[in-house]
Every structure is written in C-alpha cells, then in structure tokens.
PDB file of C-alpha atoms in Angstrom:
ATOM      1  CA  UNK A  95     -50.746   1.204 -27.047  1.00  0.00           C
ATOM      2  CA  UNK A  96     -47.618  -1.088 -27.286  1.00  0.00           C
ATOM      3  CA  UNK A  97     -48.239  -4.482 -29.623  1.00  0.00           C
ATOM      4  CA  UNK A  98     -47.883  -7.565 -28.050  1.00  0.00           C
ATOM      5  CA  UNK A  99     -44.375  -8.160 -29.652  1.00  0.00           C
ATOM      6  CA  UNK A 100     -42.972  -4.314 -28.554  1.00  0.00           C
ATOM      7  CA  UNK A 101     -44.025  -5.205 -25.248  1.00  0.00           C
ATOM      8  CA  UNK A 102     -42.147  -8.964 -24.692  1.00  0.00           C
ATOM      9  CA  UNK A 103     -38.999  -6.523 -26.267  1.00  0.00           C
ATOM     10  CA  UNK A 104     -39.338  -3.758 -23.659  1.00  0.00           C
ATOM     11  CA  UNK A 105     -39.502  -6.086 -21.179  1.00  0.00           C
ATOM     12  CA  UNK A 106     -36.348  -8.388 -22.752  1.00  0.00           C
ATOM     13  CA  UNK A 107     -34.530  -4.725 -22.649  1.00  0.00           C
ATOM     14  CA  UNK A 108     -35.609  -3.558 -18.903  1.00  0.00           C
ATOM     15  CA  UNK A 109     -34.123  -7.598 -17.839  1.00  0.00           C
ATOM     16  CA  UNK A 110     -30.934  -7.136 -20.176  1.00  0.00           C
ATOM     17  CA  UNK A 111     -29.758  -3.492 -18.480  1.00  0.00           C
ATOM     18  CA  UNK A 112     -30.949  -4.925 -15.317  1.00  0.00           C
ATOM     19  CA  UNK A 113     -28.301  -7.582 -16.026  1.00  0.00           C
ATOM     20  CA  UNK A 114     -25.572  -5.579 -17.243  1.00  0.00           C
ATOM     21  CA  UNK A 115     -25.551  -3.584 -14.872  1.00  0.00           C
ATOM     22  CA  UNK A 116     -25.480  -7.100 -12.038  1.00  0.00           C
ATOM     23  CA  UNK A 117     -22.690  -8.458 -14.395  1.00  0.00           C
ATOM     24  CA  UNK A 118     -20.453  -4.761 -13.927  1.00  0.00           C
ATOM     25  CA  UNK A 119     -20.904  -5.003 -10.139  1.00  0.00           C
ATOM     26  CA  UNK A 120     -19.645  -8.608 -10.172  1.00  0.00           C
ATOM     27  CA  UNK A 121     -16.831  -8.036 -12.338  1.00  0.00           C
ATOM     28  CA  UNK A 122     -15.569  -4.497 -10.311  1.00  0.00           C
ATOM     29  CA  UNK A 123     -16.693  -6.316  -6.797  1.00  0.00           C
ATOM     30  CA  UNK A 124     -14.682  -9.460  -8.127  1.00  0.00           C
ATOM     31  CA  UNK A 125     -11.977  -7.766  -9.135  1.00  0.00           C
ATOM     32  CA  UNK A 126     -11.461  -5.180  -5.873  1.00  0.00           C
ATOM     33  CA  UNK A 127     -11.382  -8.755  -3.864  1.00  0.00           C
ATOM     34  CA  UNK A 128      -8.752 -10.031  -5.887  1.00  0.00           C
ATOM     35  CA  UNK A 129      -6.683  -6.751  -5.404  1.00  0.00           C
ATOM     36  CA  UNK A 130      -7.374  -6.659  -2.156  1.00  0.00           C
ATOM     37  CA  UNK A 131      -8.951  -3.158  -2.058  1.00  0.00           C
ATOM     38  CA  UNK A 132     -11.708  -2.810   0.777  1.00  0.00           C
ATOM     39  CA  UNK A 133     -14.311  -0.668  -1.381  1.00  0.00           C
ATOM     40  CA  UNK A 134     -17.850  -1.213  -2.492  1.00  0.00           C
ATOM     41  CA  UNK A 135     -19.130  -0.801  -5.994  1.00  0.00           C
ATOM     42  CA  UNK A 136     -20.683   2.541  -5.167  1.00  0.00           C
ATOM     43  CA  UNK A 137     -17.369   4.060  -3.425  1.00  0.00           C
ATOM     44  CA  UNK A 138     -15.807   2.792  -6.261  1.00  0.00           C
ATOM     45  CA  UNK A 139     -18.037   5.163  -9.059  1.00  0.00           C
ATOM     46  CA  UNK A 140     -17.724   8.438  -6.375  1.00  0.00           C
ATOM     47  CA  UNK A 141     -14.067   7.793  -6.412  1.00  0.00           C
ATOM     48  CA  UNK A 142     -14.320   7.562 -10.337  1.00  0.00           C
ATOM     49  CA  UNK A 143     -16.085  10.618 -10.609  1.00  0.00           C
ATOM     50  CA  UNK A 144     -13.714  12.765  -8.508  1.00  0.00           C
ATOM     51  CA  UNK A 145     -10.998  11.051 -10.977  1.00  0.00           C
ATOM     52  CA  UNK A 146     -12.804  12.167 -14.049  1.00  0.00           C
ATOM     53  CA  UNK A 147     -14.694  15.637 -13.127  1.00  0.00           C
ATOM     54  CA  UNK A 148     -11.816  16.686 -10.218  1.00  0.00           C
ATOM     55  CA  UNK A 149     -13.036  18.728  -7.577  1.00  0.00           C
ATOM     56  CA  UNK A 150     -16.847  19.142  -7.433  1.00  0.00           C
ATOM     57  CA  UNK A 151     -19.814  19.190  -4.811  1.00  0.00           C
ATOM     58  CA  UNK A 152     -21.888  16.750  -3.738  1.00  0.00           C
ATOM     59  CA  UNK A 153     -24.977  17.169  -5.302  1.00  0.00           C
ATOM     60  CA  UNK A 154     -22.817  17.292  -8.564  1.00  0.00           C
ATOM     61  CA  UNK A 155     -21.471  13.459  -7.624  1.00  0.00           C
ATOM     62  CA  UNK A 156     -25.460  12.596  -6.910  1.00  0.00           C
ATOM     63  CA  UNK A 157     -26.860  13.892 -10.296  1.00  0.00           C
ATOM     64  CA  UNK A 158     -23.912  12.127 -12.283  1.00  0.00           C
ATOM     65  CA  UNK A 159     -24.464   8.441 -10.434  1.00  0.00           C
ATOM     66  CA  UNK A 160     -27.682   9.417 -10.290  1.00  0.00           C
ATOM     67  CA  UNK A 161     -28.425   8.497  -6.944  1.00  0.00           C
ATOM     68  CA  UNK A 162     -30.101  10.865  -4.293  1.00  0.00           C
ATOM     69  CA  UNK A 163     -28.114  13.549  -1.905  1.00  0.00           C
ATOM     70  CA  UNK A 164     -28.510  10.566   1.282  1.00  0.00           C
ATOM     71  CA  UNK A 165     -26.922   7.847  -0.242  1.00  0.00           C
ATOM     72  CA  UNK A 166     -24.024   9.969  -1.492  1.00  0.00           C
ATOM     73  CA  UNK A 167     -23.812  11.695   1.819  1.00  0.00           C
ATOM     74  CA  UNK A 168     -23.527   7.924   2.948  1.00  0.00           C
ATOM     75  CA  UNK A 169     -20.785   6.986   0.712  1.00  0.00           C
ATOM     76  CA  UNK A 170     -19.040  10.348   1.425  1.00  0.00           C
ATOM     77  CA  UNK A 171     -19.190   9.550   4.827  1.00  0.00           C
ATOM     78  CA  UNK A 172     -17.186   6.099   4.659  1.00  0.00           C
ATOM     79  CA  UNK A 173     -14.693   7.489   2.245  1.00  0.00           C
ATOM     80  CA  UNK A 174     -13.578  10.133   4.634  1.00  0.00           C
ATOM     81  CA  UNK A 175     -13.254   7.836   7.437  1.00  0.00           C
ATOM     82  CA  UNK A 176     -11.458   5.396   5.142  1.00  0.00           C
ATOM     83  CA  UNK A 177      -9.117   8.841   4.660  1.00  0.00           C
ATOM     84  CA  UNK A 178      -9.990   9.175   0.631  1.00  0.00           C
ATOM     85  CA  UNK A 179     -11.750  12.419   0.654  1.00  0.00           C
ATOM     86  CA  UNK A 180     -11.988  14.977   2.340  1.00  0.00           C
ATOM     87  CA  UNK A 181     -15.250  17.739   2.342  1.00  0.00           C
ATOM     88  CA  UNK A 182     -14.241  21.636   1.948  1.00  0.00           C
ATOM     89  CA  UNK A 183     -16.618  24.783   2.719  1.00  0.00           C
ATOM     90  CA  UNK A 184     -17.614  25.874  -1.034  1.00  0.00           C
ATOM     91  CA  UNK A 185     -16.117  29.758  -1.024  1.00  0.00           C
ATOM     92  CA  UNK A 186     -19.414  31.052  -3.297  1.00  0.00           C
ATOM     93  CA  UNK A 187     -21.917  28.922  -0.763  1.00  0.00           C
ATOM     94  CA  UNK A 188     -21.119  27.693   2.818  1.00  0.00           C
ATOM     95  CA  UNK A 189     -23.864  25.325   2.280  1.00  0.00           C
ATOM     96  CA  UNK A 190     -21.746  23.288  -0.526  1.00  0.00           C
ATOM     97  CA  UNK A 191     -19.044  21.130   0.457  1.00  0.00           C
ATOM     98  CA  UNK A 192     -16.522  20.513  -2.482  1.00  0.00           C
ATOM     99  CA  UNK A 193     -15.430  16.804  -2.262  1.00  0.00           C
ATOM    100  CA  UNK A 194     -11.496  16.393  -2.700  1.00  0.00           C
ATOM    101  CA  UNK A 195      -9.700  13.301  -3.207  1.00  0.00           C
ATOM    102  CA  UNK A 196      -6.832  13.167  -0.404  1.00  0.00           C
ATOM    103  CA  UNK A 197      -3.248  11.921  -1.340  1.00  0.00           C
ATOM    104  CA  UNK A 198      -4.311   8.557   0.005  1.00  0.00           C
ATOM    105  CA  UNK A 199      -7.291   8.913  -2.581  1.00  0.00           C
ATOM    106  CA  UNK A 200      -5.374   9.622  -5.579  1.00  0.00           C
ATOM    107  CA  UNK A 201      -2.805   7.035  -4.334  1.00  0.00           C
ATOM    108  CA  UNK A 202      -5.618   4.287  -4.560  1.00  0.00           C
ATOM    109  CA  UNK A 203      -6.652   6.166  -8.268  1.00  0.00           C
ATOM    110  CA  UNK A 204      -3.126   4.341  -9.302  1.00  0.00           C
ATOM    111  CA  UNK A 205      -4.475   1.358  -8.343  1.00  0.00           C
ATOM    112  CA  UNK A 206      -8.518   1.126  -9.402  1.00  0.00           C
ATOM    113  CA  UNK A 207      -7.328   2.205 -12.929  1.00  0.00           C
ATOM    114  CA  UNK A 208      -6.062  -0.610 -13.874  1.00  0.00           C
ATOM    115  CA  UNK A 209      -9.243  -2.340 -12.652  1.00  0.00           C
ATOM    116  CA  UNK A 210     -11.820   0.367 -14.812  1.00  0.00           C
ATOM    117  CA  UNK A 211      -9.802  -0.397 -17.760  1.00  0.00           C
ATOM    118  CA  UNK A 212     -10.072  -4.182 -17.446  1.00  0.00           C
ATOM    119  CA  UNK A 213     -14.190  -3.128 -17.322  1.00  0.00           C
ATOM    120  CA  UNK A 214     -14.289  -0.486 -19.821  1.00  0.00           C
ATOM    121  CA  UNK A 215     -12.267  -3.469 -22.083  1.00  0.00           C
ATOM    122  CA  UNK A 216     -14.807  -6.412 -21.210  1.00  0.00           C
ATOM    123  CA  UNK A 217     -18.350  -4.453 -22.092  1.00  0.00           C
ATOM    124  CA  UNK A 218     -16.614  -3.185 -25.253  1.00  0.00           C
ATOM    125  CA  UNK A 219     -15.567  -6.690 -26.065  1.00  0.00           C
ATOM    126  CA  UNK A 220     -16.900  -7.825 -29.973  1.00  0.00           C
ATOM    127  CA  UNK A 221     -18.549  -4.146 -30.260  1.00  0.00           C
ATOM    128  CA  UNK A 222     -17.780  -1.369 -32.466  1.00  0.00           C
ATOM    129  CA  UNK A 223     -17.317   2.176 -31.245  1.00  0.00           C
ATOM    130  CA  UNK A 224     -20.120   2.678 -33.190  1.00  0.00           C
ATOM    131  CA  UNK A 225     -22.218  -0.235 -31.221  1.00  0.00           C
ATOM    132  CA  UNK A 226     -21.077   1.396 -28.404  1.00  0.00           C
ATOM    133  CA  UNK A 227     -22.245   5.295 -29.816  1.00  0.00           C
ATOM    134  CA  UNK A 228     -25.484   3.876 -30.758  1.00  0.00           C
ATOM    135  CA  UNK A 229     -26.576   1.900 -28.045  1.00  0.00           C
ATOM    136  CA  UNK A 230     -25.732   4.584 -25.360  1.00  0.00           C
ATOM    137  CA  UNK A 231     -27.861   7.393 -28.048  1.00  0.00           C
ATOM    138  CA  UNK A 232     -30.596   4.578 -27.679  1.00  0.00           C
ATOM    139  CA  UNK A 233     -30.214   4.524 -23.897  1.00  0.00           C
ATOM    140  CA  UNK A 234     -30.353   8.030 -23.514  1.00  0.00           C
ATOM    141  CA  UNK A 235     -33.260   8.567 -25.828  1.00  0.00           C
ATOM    142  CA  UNK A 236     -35.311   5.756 -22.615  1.00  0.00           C
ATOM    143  CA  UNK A 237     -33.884   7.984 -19.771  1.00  0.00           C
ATOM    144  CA  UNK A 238     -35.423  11.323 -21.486  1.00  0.00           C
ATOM    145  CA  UNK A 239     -38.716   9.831 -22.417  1.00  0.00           C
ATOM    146  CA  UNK A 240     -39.124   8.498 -19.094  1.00  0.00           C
ATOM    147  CA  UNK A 241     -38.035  11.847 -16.971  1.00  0.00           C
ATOM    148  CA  UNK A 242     -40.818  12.911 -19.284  1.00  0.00           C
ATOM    149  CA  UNK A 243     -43.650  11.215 -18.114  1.00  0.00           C
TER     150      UNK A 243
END
C-alpha cells in the first residue's frame, strides 16, 4: 500500500501530465490558427508521424499515438478528403492500407515544421537534455507498470 504522502504525489503527477499534455494542444491549436492551417491537434500528430516514420500502415500510426484503429480510421478519413494522404493496398496483405503523404501533404510538412519546432523548443525550455532523458525513462517506466496490471 501507497503512504499517504506517495499518494497526494501520484495524484500531483496524473494532474501535471494531464496538464501538459492540455498546455501542448493549446500551444499547436493556437499556433495552426495563427498560421491559418485548418487541422486539428490529432491530424496534426498522424501527419507528424508519416513525417517521421514515412510510409507505414494504419495500425502502425494507432500503436505510435496510441489511440485505437477507429479514431485513426477517423482522422485518416478527413485527411484524405482534405487531399493529404492517400491509402494504398499493402502488396504482402490486401487487408493493410499503407498511408502516404500526397504532394499537398508534404507541401503542408514545409509549413507545420516550423510550428513542431516552436513546441519541441517551449517544453524543453530551462531543461537539460538530461531532464528531458530522465523524465521520459520515468514516464516510460508508469506506461509499462501500468500495461502490466
């Protein structure tokens, strides 16, 4: 059993990633206003994965937002009407679609990376890459133990 005192801190931590993670969506929402560009958060992290991992299926994009096969399927959806991505038959399994970024897709890439690095610059603001290092190791270390139990 948890002490009174590792309790009150599990719950301060639970409120404080709760809150980060508010205070990115702002900050990306915000900032996608600003520039004009008609995406939501979410489209925003598919489009980001396709930009850092290239080519890859769906259920790849789900496990890395972590988010289930619907919602992606969802998001997928809008970005191909939007004319972002497009979905091709997997070769090794019909079943698969691999999710490719269009030329209008890579096109907007030019201009969301200026907004990620303006993010990626304000968490890491006042904290050492080894802040950074630690706390994700610490992060990590909560996800296992809880896909544990």
């Amino acid at each position: 059993m948890n002490s009174p005192d590792d309790i009150i801190h599990i719950k301060a931590l639970g409120e404080a990633v709760s809150v980060v993670r508010d205070a990115m969506r702002h900050f990306v929402q915000r900032r996608l206003r600003e520039e004009n560009i008609d995406l939501t958060f979410e489209m925003l992290q598919v489009i980001s994965t396709l930009m850092e991992q290239g080519e890859i299926n769906q259920q790849e994009i789900a496990n890395l937002l972590n988010k289930d096969k619907t919602s992606i399927t969802y998001l997928l959806d809008n970005l191909t009407k939007r004319g972002l991505v497009t979905r091709m038959e997997d070769a090794d399994d019909r079943r698969n679609k691999i999710i490719h970024r269009t030329e209008a897709g890579r096109q907007l890439t030019d201009q969301l990376t200026p907004i990620i690095q303006e993010l990626h610059a304000a968490v890491s603001k006042g904290l050492s890459a080894d802040d950074l290092k630690n706390l994700t190791a610490s992060l990590l270390i909560i996800k296992s133990n809880l896909k544990n139990e």
